Every structure is written in structure tokens, then in C-alpha cells.
């Protein structure tokens, strides 16, 4: 190699290392976008260093850009197949997306490369448990067509049923016992043998349960089980709903109780969720909102279980009412550890006055996300297993998008992989299901804007990225003026893009207690509907960390 070339290579290496160190400092300061930019500059100087790619993958993971993280980690592995962190970063991204089987392969590779690393061993075991549980749940799952709504077995007037109320808890207990049995047997007889034995045990449990159910029910199996009246305990001092009407006084008392970390009685939680279920299922997939001239309307973005910041929004902007209506644009739950308080508050306001608050589905209103990011665990801890099923069903009834005065299109994620989508196409979506992995519904919940024109792959690994030209054509095709969406944390709580035709609004300040971002909401005044953006900072909350109820394997990577 000529001396001049060697000198140039040495200079490039030094420059790339300087950029990496600057990126590491930005990462430590939770400035993940800045870190990505600096790692990118290092890669442009030296694109054959696996460390730079793996580090950038880690920063992408922090911004929930799991698709980009997988791409970068894969590049690191291509450069150095023995670089354990490449597999580690890719496995963590797969885990975050709920792709446990793919994650397991990567952690097995980490273990092979680092057989004596206790951390790698621990994470591999957690991943193996998750995969085994997933396989077992698949083995005993009931087809959608054969499922009975859990709401049919709940009457909030008669909480404490016998045997009805024991049905779900017994079933869940049996499943948990069987999963534990699989884990034990797998060690001795292998996974396949363990699955077979556990499935047999489950069948025996349900036969015994079914026999008991028959003997304890009145009449035939088609009649309702008898119930035992259970009054709210006299010592319960929390909020109470008198009769069937949710009032403002009740909601205020409930929020005060929540602020003081007190629980709502399950009887009233059932009443709220069952009433909202009937309300939401009657709505179309695309809801039209009319704001009269001289009146205003507020749109909020992701809240993500940050209850105390939700209360702060109401203190800044007033409580929801017919004269002060809100739209909360999805991702009410997960990550933040006060998701139960958030969702019950929003649902209660909707029950109190349907036109005071509108609710749109986000990508986190789904079973797969709730299982990973904390809402399922929090509901089990604060309410019950039955509520997990009930919330999952109600989330499927949430509308997918809203249009304000025929001019402002509001959706959680973004636009589509094809041109020509009309509002009537969105209204026609059969939304009563878990979000699919492709198609219009998936893209409404998952897509993101990009600075480039056209369309590109999603940095999240789901949905797509779309440019200003895509936004412009969609607005023109539907005689709209503006797209408002959420779904992405923004340093200032909002970002205006695509020549002013698209606004991202995010309402969870200092997201996950570490991002340092502001929150924002948008006030529209009719008739001109000019957006007035209000930003705010995070407020203190009790010492319960984000992701406190998340799956153990995910907390290992937080």
C-alpha cells in the first residue's frame, strides 16, 4: 500500500472514531436522533466497522425504529459474523416487535459466541420461555369464529358471580399451570413431549371444570348461570356511579382517587368498559366530527400511560365537555405505568358525554403490543385477567380515523402504500379485529412521514414511510386541507412537515422518563380550523418506573 493511502486510511479511522465517541456521548444524554446522525457520519467515513452499525442499531431501538435497527444489526453481522453485539442488537429489536422465534435464533448465536457470558445466558433463557409460552398459546387457542365475547359473561350489577365469575380466572390459572408444566417437562422430555403432556393436562382441567359448571348452573347449559349479588363493600370510600349514568362528579372523584394512587372498584370499572363497548361498536371506522363556527376542538397525541401528564393537559386546557371537546389520537396505554388510570379516565369521559371526547385506535391498542409493553401486566395487577380480554375486545371497536369539518384528517399513524384511497374506503374497513400486518388498517396505525418524496420502507419494520407528494395527492383526492397524526415522539411535542400539510402531535412529555421531549396538543377554531399548537413539559409522578408491568424479558433490555 502506498504511504499516502496508508496515511489517508489512518486519518479516516481516527475521524470515524472521533465521530463514534461524539455519538456515544449523545446517546448517553438520551439524544438518540443526534446519536444516529453522528454514527451515520462515522459509517460514511468507515463503513466496514461493525461497531458503528451495531451502535446505530441500538440508537434506532431507543427511538422504536426496530426495522432500521434490524437492518443495521444485520449489516454488522455481515461485516463480522463473530461480533456478538450484532446478534444481540438484532435479537433485542426482534423481541421488541414480538418476533420471539427470530429473536431466539439470535440469542442462541450470542450464547454460542460467548458461552460463559451470564448476561447472554439469562436473556436466552427468558427468550426461550417466551417462545415456549407462545407455542403453547397457539396450541390451545380457539378460532375467532368460535370465540364468545367475554362481555357476555359479565354483568356489572352482579359482580362476584358463581360460577360465572370463576370461569376466566380458573381458565387462566389452568393455562398458567400448563405453561409452567411445559417449562419443567421441557428439561426432561424435550419441547415436543412437554407440549403433548401439558395439552393432555389442560384437557383434563377443562373436563373437570365443565362438569362442575354443569352441576352448578340452573337449567340446561344454554341458560345463564345463577349469580350471587355482591354489593360494593361498605368500607369502599372511592368514586361511585349511582345507577347507570356516569356523571362529571364521578369522573372528578375517580381522577382524584387515581392521583392519590387509589383504585376504582371493579364493579364501576366493568360498568365503564361495558358501556364504552356498546358506544364504540356502533361507530363507523371513520368518524366525521362537526365543530360549529366560533367553537374550538382539541387534538391530543400519544399519552402512553402517563396519567399525571394527562391530568396536566386538562388543567391547561380544561376538562372534556360538549363545549370543550377533545380527540385523543391513539396509544393511550403501554410503556407508562399508569395506563389503567388513563384508559378508565378517557372511557369515563366518553360515557359521560359522547360528544365531549373522541377516541382513535393506535398501534398500541392491540393484544401483541399490550402483552409486551406493560398494559396486560398492569391490568392483571390492578384489575383482573377478565379485564385483559375485555380491553382487547373493546380496543377492536375503536375507530381508525376522524375528519374534522370535512377538512382535517386525523389518524394515529399515516397514509398508504397505494394512491387513490378515498375516505369511503377507510369507512368501509372491517376494523373489528387485531391489526393485520399489511393493508389499509395496518398502514393507518403504523406508517410514518419521510422527508424524501415517494414511498420507502418503514423504519419500524411495519407499515411504510411516505413523502410530501403522497400527502398532497391524498389531500387533493379527498378535498382535505391537512393531515394530523401522532405515533412519533418529537423533541418539541410536535413537528410540521410536508410543506405544512402534515402535523405530528405527541402528548407524552419526557417519554418513558428519559427522552426529555415536550408534549403538545393542537386547538382548532372553526370555521378556519387554523392549528394553534400548545406545548407543555412533564409533571412529577409517583415513583413507579415506566415499563414496571412489562414482560420480564423486555425489561432486561430497557
Coordinates of C-alpha atoms in Angstrom, one line a residue:
X1 CA 0.0 0.0 0.0
X2 CA 1.4 3.4 -0.9
X3 CA 2.3 5.6 2.1
X4 CA -0.2 8.3 1.1
X5 CA -3.0 5.7 1.1
X6 CA -2.0 4.4 4.4
X7 CA -1.9 7.9 5.8
X8 CA -5.4 8.6 4.4
X9 CA -6.8 5.3 5.9
X10 CA -5.3 6.2 9.3
X11 CA -6.8 9.7 9.1
X12 CA -10.2 8.2 8.2
X13 CA -10.1 5.8 11.0
X14 CA -9.2 8.5 13.5
X15 CA -12.0 10.7 12.2
X16 CA -14.6 7.9 12.3
X17 CA -13.6 7.1 15.9
X18 CA -14.0 10.7 16.9
X19 CA -17.5 10.7 15.4
X20 CA -18.3 7.5 17.3
X21 CA -17.2 9.0 20.6
X22 CA -19.4 12.0 20.0
X23 CA -22.3 9.7 19.1
X24 CA -21.8 7.8 22.3
X25 CA -22.0 11.0 24.3
X26 CA -25.2 12.0 22.6
X27 CA -26.6 8.5 23.3
X28 CA -25.7 8.8 27.0
X29 CA -27.5 12.2 27.0
X30 CA -30.6 10.4 25.5
X31 CA -30.2 12.5 22.3
X32 CA -30.8 9.4 20.1
X33 CA -31.6 11.2 16.9
X34 CA -28.3 13.2 17.2
X35 CA -26.5 9.9 18.0
X36 CA -27.9 8.3 14.8
X37 CA -26.7 11.3 12.8
X38 CA -23.2 11.0 14.2
X39 CA -23.0 7.2 13.8
X40 CA -24.1 7.7 10.2
X41 CA -21.3 10.2 9.6
X42 CA -18.8 7.6 11.1
X43 CA -20.2 4.9 8.8
X44 CA -19.8 7.3 5.8
X45 CA -16.1 7.6 6.7
X46 CA -15.6 3.9 7.5
X47 CA -18.5 1.6 6.5
X48 CA -16.6 -1.6 7.3
X49 CA -16.7 -1.2 11.1
X50 CA -19.3 -3.5 12.7
X51 CA -19.3 -1.5 15.9
X52 CA -20.7 1.6 14.2
X53 CA -23.5 -0.3 12.6
X54 CA -24.4 -2.1 15.9
X55 CA -24.3 1.2 17.9
X56 CA -26.6 2.9 15.4
X57 CA -28.9 -0.1 15.6
X58 CA -29.1 0.4 19.4
X59 CA -30.0 4.1 18.9
X60 CA -32.7 3.2 16.4
X61 CA -34.1 0.8 19.0
X62 CA -34.4 3.6 21.5
X63 CA -36.5 5.5 19.0
X64 CA -38.6 2.4 18.4
X65 CA -37.3 2.2 14.9
X66 CA -37.0 -1.5 15.0
X67 CA -37.0 -2.1 11.3
X68 CA -33.9 0.2 10.9
X69 CA -32.3 -1.5 13.9
X70 CA -32.6 -4.9 12.4
X71 CA -31.1 -3.7 9.1
X72 CA -28.1 -2.1 10.9
X73 CA -27.5 -5.1 13.1
X74 CA -27.7 -7.4 10.1
X75 CA -25.1 -5.3 8.4
X76 CA -22.8 -5.5 11.5
X77 CA -23.2 -9.3 11.3
X78 CA -22.3 -9.4 7.6
X79 CA -19.1 -7.4 8.3
X80 CA -18.1 -9.6 11.3
X81 CA -20.1 -12.8 11.8
X82 CA -18.3 -13.3 15.2
X83 CA -19.4 -9.9 16.5
X84 CA -21.8 -10.9 19.3
X85 CA -23.3 -7.5 19.7
X86 CA -24.7 -7.6 16.2
X87 CA -26.8 -10.6 17.0
X88 CA -27.6 -9.1 20.4
X89 CA -28.9 -5.9 18.9
X90 CA -30.9 -7.6 16.3
X91 CA -32.4 -10.1 18.8
X92 CA -33.5 -7.2 21.0
X93 CA -35.2 -5.5 18.1
X94 CA -37.0 -8.7 17.2
X95 CA -38.1 -9.0 20.8
X96 CA -39.5 -5.5 20.8
X97 CA -41.5 -6.4 17.7
X98 CA -42.9 -9.5 19.3
X99 CA -40.9 -11.8 16.9
X100 CA -39.8 -14.2 19.6
X101 CA -38.8 -17.0 17.3
X102 CA -36.4 -14.8 15.3
X103 CA -35.0 -13.3 18.5
X104 CA -34.4 -16.8 19.9
X105 CA -32.1 -17.6 17.0
X106 CA -30.0 -14.5 17.5
X107 CA -29.6 -15.1 21.3
X108 CA -28.7 -18.7 20.6
X109 CA -25.9 -17.3 18.4
X110 CA -24.8 -14.9 21.1
X111 CA -24.6 -17.8 23.6
X112 CA -22.6 -19.8 21.1
X113 CA -20.1 -17.0 20.6
X114 CA -20.0 -16.1 24.3
X115 CA -20.7 -19.4 26.2
X116 CA -19.5 -18.0 29.5
X117 CA -21.4 -14.7 29.4
X118 CA -24.0 -14.8 32.3
X119 CA -26.0 -12.0 30.8
X120 CA -26.3 -13.8 27.4
X121 CA -27.4 -16.9 29.3
X122 CA -30.0 -15.0 31.2
X123 CA -31.5 -13.4 28.1
X124 CA -31.5 -16.6 26.2
X125 CA -33.5 -18.4 28.9
X126 CA -36.1 -15.6 29.0
X127 CA -36.4 -15.7 25.3
X128 CA -36.8 -19.5 25.4
X129 CA -39.6 -19.1 27.9
X130 CA -41.4 -16.5 25.7
X131 CA -41.2 -18.8 22.7
X132 CA -42.4 -21.8 24.6
X133 CA -45.3 -19.8 26.0
X134 CA -46.2 -18.6 22.5
X135 CA -46.2 -22.1 21.1
X136 CA -48.4 -23.3 23.9
X137 CA -50.9 -20.4 23.5
X138 CA -51.1 -21.2 19.8
X139 CA -51.7 -24.9 20.5
X140 CA -54.7 -24.2 22.8
X141 CA -56.1 -21.1 21.0
X142 CA -59.7 -21.0 19.9
X143 CA -60.5 -19.8 16.4
X144 CA -62.0 -16.3 16.2
X145 CA -65.2 -17.7 14.8
X146 CA -65.7 -20.0 17.8
X147 CA -64.9 -17.4 20.5
X148 CA -67.6 -16.0 22.7
X149 CA -67.3 -12.4 23.9
X150 CA -66.1 -12.1 27.5
X151 CA -68.6 -9.3 27.9
X152 CA -71.4 -11.8 27.6
X153 CA -70.2 -13.4 30.8
X154 CA -70.0 -10.2 32.8
X155 CA -72.9 -8.3 34.4
X156 CA -71.6 -5.3 36.4
X157 CA -74.7 -5.3 38.5
X158 CA -73.8 -8.7 39.8
X159 CA -70.0 -8.9 40.3
X160 CA -69.0 -11.9 42.3
X161 CA -70.8 -14.5 40.3
X162 CA -70.9 -18.2 40.9
X163 CA -69.8 -20.0 38.9
X164 CA -69.7 -17.4 36.1
X165 CA -67.1 -15.1 37.7
X166 CA -64.8 -18.0 38.3
X167 CA -64.8 -19.1 34.7
X168 CA -62.0 -16.8 33.3
X169 CA -59.8 -16.9 36.4
X170 CA -59.9 -20.7 36.5
X171 CA -59.2 -20.9 32.8
X172 CA -56.3 -18.5 33.1
X173 CA -55.0 -20.4 36.2
X174 CA -55.1 -23.6 34.2
X175 CA -53.2 -22.1 31.3
X176 CA -50.6 -20.7 33.6
X177 CA -50.2 -24.0 35.3
X178 CA -49.9 -25.8 32.0
X179 CA -47.2 -23.3 30.8
X180 CA -45.3 -23.9 34.0
X181 CA -45.7 -27.7 33.4
X182 CA -44.3 -27.2 29.8
X183 CA -41.2 -25.4 31.2
X184 CA -40.5 -28.2 33.7
X185 CA -41.1 -31.1 31.3
X186 CA -39.1 -29.5 28.5
X187 CA -36.0 -30.0 30.6
X188 CA -36.7 -33.7 31.0
X189 CA -38.5 -34.9 27.8
X190 CA -37.9 -32.1 25.3
X191 CA -40.2 -29.5 24.0
X192 CA -42.5 -31.7 21.8
X193 CA -43.1 -34.2 24.7
X194 CA -43.7 -31.4 27.1
X195 CA -46.3 -29.9 24.8
X196 CA -48.1 -33.2 24.5
X197 CA -48.3 -33.9 28.2
X198 CA -49.3 -30.3 29.0
X199 CA -52.1 -30.3 26.4
X200 CA -53.4 -33.5 27.9
X201 CA -53.3 -32.0 31.4
X202 CA -55.2 -28.9 30.1
X203 CA -57.9 -31.1 28.6
X204 CA -58.4 -32.9 31.9
X205 CA -58.6 -29.5 33.7
X206 CA -61.4 -28.3 31.3
X207 CA -63.3 -31.6 31.6
X208 CA -63.4 -31.2 35.4
X209 CA -64.3 -27.6 35.1
X210 CA -67.0 -28.3 32.6
X211 CA -68.6 -30.9 34.9
X212 CA -68.6 -28.6 37.8
X213 CA -70.1 -25.8 35.7
X214 CA -73.0 -28.1 34.6
X215 CA -73.9 -29.1 38.1
X216 CA -73.7 -25.6 39.4
X217 CA -75.8 -23.9 36.7
X218 CA -79.5 -23.7 36.7
X219 CA -81.3 -25.5 33.9
X220 CA -79.5 -26.5 30.7
X221 CA -76.1 -25.5 29.6
X222 CA -77.8 -22.8 27.4
X223 CA -79.3 -20.9 30.4
X224 CA -77.5 -18.2 32.3
X225 CA -75.6 -19.3 35.4
X226 CA -77.1 -18.1 38.6
X227 CA -75.3 -15.1 40.2
X228 CA -74.7 -14.0 43.7
X229 CA -75.3 -10.3 44.4
X230 CA -72.1 -8.6 45.6
X231 CA -72.6 -5.1 46.9
X232 CA -69.7 -2.7 46.9
X233 CA -68.1 -3.1 50.3
X234 CA -69.3 -0.6 52.9
X235 CA -65.7 0.4 53.6
X236 CA -65.0 1.4 50.0
X237 CA -64.5 5.1 50.0
X238 CA -63.8 5.6 46.3
X239 CA -65.8 7.0 43.4
X240 CA -69.2 5.5 42.9
X241 CA -71.6 5.5 39.9
X242 CA -75.2 6.0 41.0
X243 CA -77.4 3.9 38.7
X244 CA -76.3 3.7 35.1
X245 CA -75.2 7.2 34.4
X246 CA -71.6 8.3 34.6
X247 CA -71.5 11.9 35.8
X248 CA -68.9 14.6 35.9
X249 CA -68.8 14.4 39.7
X250 CA -68.0 10.7 39.5
X251 CA -65.2 11.3 36.9
X252 CA -63.7 14.1 39.0
X253 CA -63.7 11.9 42.1
X254 CA -62.2 9.0 40.2
X255 CA -59.4 11.1 38.9
X256 CA -58.7 12.5 42.4
X257 CA -58.5 8.9 43.7
X258 CA -56.2 7.9 40.8
X259 CA -53.9 10.9 41.6
X260 CA -53.6 9.6 45.1
X261 CA -52.9 6.1 43.8
X262 CA -56.2 4.7 44.9
X263 CA -58.1 2.1 42.9
X264 CA -61.6 2.2 41.3
X265 CA -63.9 -0.6 42.5
X266 CA -64.1 -3.4 39.8
X267 CA -67.9 -3.0 39.6
X268 CA -67.5 0.5 38.3
X269 CA -64.6 -0.3 36.1
X270 CA -66.8 -3.0 34.5
X271 CA -69.6 -0.6 34.1
X272 CA -67.4 2.0 32.3
X273 CA -65.8 -0.5 29.9
X274 CA -69.0 -2.3 29.1
X275 CA -70.8 0.9 28.4
X276 CA -68.0 2.2 26.2
X277 CA -68.0 -1.2 24.3
X278 CA -71.6 -0.6 23.2
X279 CA -70.8 3.0 22.3
X280 CA -67.8 2.3 20.2
X281 CA -69.1 -0.7 18.3
X282 CA -71.9 1.4 16.9
X283 CA -69.4 3.9 15.3
X284 CA -68.1 3.7 11.8
X285 CA -64.4 3.1 11.1
X286 CA -64.1 6.8 10.0
X287 CA -65.9 9.3 12.2
X288 CA -67.0 12.7 11.0
X289 CA -66.7 15.5 13.6
X290 CA -68.6 18.8 13.2
X291 CA -67.2 21.8 15.0
X292 CA -69.7 24.8 14.8
X293 CA -68.4 28.2 13.8
X294 CA -67.0 30.1 16.8
X295 CA -66.3 26.8 18.7
X296 CA -62.9 25.1 19.2
X297 CA -61.7 21.5 19.2
X298 CA -58.5 20.0 20.7
X299 CA -56.5 17.1 19.3
X300 CA -54.0 15.2 21.5
X301 CA -51.4 12.6 20.5
X302 CA -50.0 9.6 22.3
X303 CA -50.4 9.6 26.1
X304 CA -48.8 6.1 26.7
X305 CA -50.0 5.6 30.3
X306 CA -48.7 8.9 31.6
X307 CA -51.7 9.7 33.7
X308 CA -50.3 12.7 35.6
X309 CA -49.4 14.4 32.2
X310 CA -53.0 13.7 31.1
X311 CA -54.3 15.5 34.1
X312 CA -51.9 18.4 33.3
X313 CA -53.4 18.6 29.8
X314 CA -56.9 19.0 31.4
X315 CA -55.5 21.6 33.8
X316 CA -54.0 23.6 31.0
X317 CA -56.9 23.2 28.5
X318 CA -60.0 22.4 30.6
X319 CA -61.9 19.1 31.2
X320 CA -63.6 17.5 28.2
X321 CA -67.2 18.7 27.7
X322 CA -69.6 19.4 24.8
X323 CA -68.2 23.0 24.8
X324 CA -64.5 21.8 25.1
X325 CA -64.3 18.6 23.1
X326 CA -61.2 16.5 22.6
X327 CA -59.9 13.8 20.2
X328 CA -57.2 11.5 21.7
X329 CA -55.4 10.0 18.7
X330 CA -54.4 6.6 19.9
X331 CA -51.7 4.9 22.0
X332 CA -53.4 5.6 25.3
X333 CA -51.7 2.7 27.0
X334 CA -48.4 0.8 27.3
X335 CA -44.9 1.9 28.5
X336 CA -46.2 4.3 31.1
X337 CA -47.2 2.5 34.3
X338 CA -50.5 4.4 34.8
X339 CA -52.2 3.1 31.7
X340 CA -55.2 1.7 33.6
X341 CA -55.9 5.1 35.1
X342 CA -55.5 6.8 31.7
X343 CA -57.9 4.4 29.8
X344 CA -60.6 4.4 32.5
X345 CA -60.5 8.2 32.6
X346 CA -60.8 8.6 28.9
X347 CA -63.5 5.9 28.7
X348 CA -65.4 7.5 31.6
X349 CA -65.5 10.9 29.9
X350 CA -66.8 9.3 26.7
X351 CA -69.5 7.5 28.8
X352 CA -70.4 10.8 30.5
X353 CA -70.7 12.7 27.2
X354 CA -70.1 11.0 23.8
X355 CA -69.5 14.3 22.0
X356 CA -67.1 15.6 24.7
X357 CA -64.3 13.2 23.7
X358 CA -63.4 11.1 20.6
X359 CA -61.0 8.2 20.7
X360 CA -59.0 6.8 17.8
X361 CA -57.1 3.5 17.8
X362 CA -53.3 3.4 17.8
X363 CA -50.9 0.6 17.1
X364 CA -50.6 0.0 20.9
X365 CA -54.3 -0.7 21.2
X366 CA -53.6 -4.4 20.4
X367 CA -53.0 -7.7 22.1
X368 CA -49.5 -8.1 20.9
X369 CA -48.3 -4.7 22.0
X370 CA -50.1 -4.9 25.3
X371 CA -48.6 -8.3 26.1
X372 CA -45.1 -6.9 25.6
X373 CA -45.2 -3.2 26.7
X374 CA -46.9 -3.4 30.0
X375 CA -50.7 -2.8 29.7
X376 CA -51.6 -6.5 30.0
X377 CA -49.5 -6.9 33.2
X378 CA -50.8 -3.7 34.7
X379 CA -54.4 -4.7 34.1
X380 CA -53.8 -8.1 35.7
X381 CA -52.2 -6.4 38.7
X382 CA -54.8 -3.6 39.2
X383 CA -58.0 -5.2 37.9
X384 CA -58.1 -8.9 36.8
X385 CA -57.5 -11.3 33.9
X386 CA -61.0 -10.9 32.7
X387 CA -60.3 -7.2 32.1
X388 CA -57.4 -8.2 29.8
X389 CA -59.8 -9.9 27.5
X390 CA -62.4 -7.2 27.8
X391 CA -60.0 -4.4 26.9
X392 CA -58.6 -6.4 24.0
X393 CA -62.1 -6.7 22.6
X394 CA -63.1 -3.0 23.2
X395 CA -59.8 -1.8 21.5
X396 CA -61.0 -3.6 18.4
X397 CA -64.1 -1.3 18.3
X398 CA -62.1 1.9 18.4
X399 CA -62.5 4.0 15.2
X400 CA -59.4 4.2 12.9
X401 CA -59.6 7.8 11.8
X402 CA -61.6 11.1 12.1
X403 CA -62.3 14.0 9.8
X404 CA -63.0 17.4 11.3
X405 CA -65.4 19.6 9.4
X406 CA -64.6 17.7 6.2
X407 CA -61.1 19.3 6.1
X408 CA -58.7 17.9 8.7
X409 CA -57.9 14.2 8.5
X410 CA -56.7 12.8 11.9
X411 CA -55.1 9.3 12.1
X412 CA -52.7 7.7 14.5
X413 CA -50.0 6.6 12.0
X414 CA -50.2 7.7 8.5
X415 CA -51.0 7.2 4.8
X416 CA -50.9 4.3 2.4
X417 CA -48.8 2.2 0.1
X418 CA -51.1 3.0 -2.9
X419 CA -52.6 6.2 -4.3
X420 CA -56.3 6.7 -4.8
X421 CA -57.5 5.7 -1.3
X422 CA -60.8 7.6 -0.6
X423 CA -62.4 8.3 2.8
X424 CA -65.2 5.9 1.8
X425 CA -62.5 3.1 1.6
X426 CA -61.4 3.9 5.2
X427 CA -65.0 4.0 6.3
X428 CA -65.6 0.5 4.7
X429 CA -62.7 -1.2 6.7
X430 CA -63.8 -4.0 8.9
X431 CA -61.9 -3.0 11.9
X432 CA -63.3 -5.5 14.4
X433 CA -60.0 -7.5 14.7
X434 CA -56.4 -7.4 15.8
X435 CA -54.4 -5.1 13.5
X436 CA -53.2 -7.1 10.4
X437 CA -49.6 -6.9 9.2
X438 CA -50.4 -5.2 5.9
X439 CA -53.2 -3.4 4.2
X440 CA -55.1 -0.1 4.8
X441 CA -55.7 -0.7 8.5
X442 CA -52.1 -1.6 9.2
X443 CA -50.9 1.5 7.4
X444 CA -53.3 3.8 9.2
X445 CA -51.9 2.6 12.5
X446 CA -48.2 2.2 11.7
X447 CA -47.0 4.4 8.8
X448 CA -44.7 7.5 9.2
X449 CA -43.9 10.5 7.1
X450 CA -40.4 10.8 5.5
X451 CA -38.6 13.9 4.1
X452 CA -38.0 12.3 0.7
X453 CA -40.6 12.2 -2.0
X454 CA -42.4 8.9 -2.8
X455 CA -42.5 5.9 -0.5
X456 CA -39.9 3.9 1.4
X457 CA -39.6 1.0 3.8
X458 CA -40.8 1.6 7.3
X459 CA -38.1 2.3 9.9
X460 CA -40.3 0.4 12.3
X461 CA -40.5 -2.8 10.3
X462 CA -44.3 -2.4 9.9
X463 CA -46.2 -0.1 7.6
X464 CA -44.3 2.3 5.3
X465 CA -42.7 5.7 5.1
X466 CA -44.4 8.3 2.8
X467 CA -43.3 11.6 1.3
X468 CA -44.9 15.0 0.8
X469 CA -46.1 14.1 -2.7
X470 CA -48.1 11.2 -1.2
X471 CA -49.7 13.5 1.4
X472 CA -50.5 16.1 -1.3
X473 CA -52.3 13.6 -3.5
X474 CA -54.3 12.1 -0.7
X475 CA -55.5 15.5 0.4
X476 CA -56.4 16.5 -3.1
X477 CA -58.2 13.2 -3.8
X478 CA -60.4 13.8 -0.7
X479 CA -60.8 17.6 -0.8
X480 CA -58.9 17.9 2.5
X481 CA -56.6 20.6 3.8
X482 CA -54.4 18.9 6.5
X483 CA -53.3 15.5 7.9
X484 CA -52.8 15.4 11.7
X485 CA -51.1 12.2 13.0
X486 CA -49.2 11.1 16.1
X487 CA -47.2 7.9 16.6
X488 CA -43.7 9.5 16.9
X489 CA -42.0 11.2 19.8
X490 CA -40.9 14.8 18.9
X491 CA -38.5 17.0 20.8
X492 CA -40.9 19.9 20.9
X493 CA -44.0 17.7 21.1
X494 CA -44.9 18.3 17.5
X495 CA -43.5 18.7 14.0
X496 CA -44.8 20.4 10.9
X497 CA -43.8 18.6 7.7
X498 CA -44.7 18.1 4.0
X499 CA -45.0 21.8 3.1
X500 CA -47.2 22.5 6.1
X501 CA -49.8 19.8 5.1
X502 CA -48.9 17.3 7.9
X503 CA -48.5 17.8 11.6
X504 CA -47.3 15.2 14.1
X505 CA -48.6 15.8 17.6
X506 CA -47.2 13.8 20.6
X507 CA -48.7 14.3 24.1
X508 CA -46.4 12.3 26.4
X509 CA -43.7 14.7 27.6
X510 CA -40.4 13.2 28.8
X511 CA -41.5 10.0 27.2
X512 CA -40.6 6.9 29.3
X513 CA -39.0 9.3 31.8
X514 CA -35.9 9.6 29.7
X515 CA -36.5 11.3 26.3
X516 CA -36.6 14.9 27.6
X517 CA -39.2 15.9 25.0
X518 CA -42.1 18.3 25.4
X519 CA -45.7 17.3 24.9
X520 CA -48.2 19.1 22.7
X521 CA -51.8 19.4 21.7
X522 CA -53.5 21.3 18.9
X523 CA -56.5 23.6 19.2
X524 CA -58.6 24.2 16.1
X525 CA -61.0 27.1 15.9
X526 CA -63.9 26.9 13.4
X527 CA -64.5 27.9 10.7
X528 CA -61.0 28.4 9.5
X529 CA -59.5 25.5 11.6
X530 CA -56.1 27.1 11.8
X531 CA -54.0 24.9 14.1
X532 CA -52.9 26.5 17.3
X533 CA -50.2 24.3 18.9
X534 CA -49.7 24.4 22.6
X535 CA -46.6 22.7 24.2
X536 CA -46.0 21.7 27.8
X537 CA -43.4 20.0 29.9
X538 CA -43.7 16.8 32.0
X539 CA -45.0 17.0 35.6
X540 CA -43.9 14.8 38.5
X541 CA -45.5 11.4 39.1
X542 CA -45.2 8.8 41.9
X543 CA -42.0 6.7 41.9
X544 CA -43.3 3.9 39.6
X545 CA -41.0 3.5 36.7
X546 CA -42.2 3.1 33.1
X547 CA -42.5 -0.5 31.9
X548 CA -43.0 -1.6 35.5
X549 CA -45.6 -4.1 34.4
X550 CA -43.9 -5.1 31.1
X551 CA -42.8 -8.6 30.3
X552 CA -39.6 -9.6 32.2
X553 CA -37.6 -10.3 29.0
X554 CA -38.3 -6.8 27.7
X555 CA -37.3 -5.1 31.0
X556 CA -34.0 -6.8 30.6
X557 CA -33.3 -4.6 27.5
X558 CA -34.7 -1.3 28.9

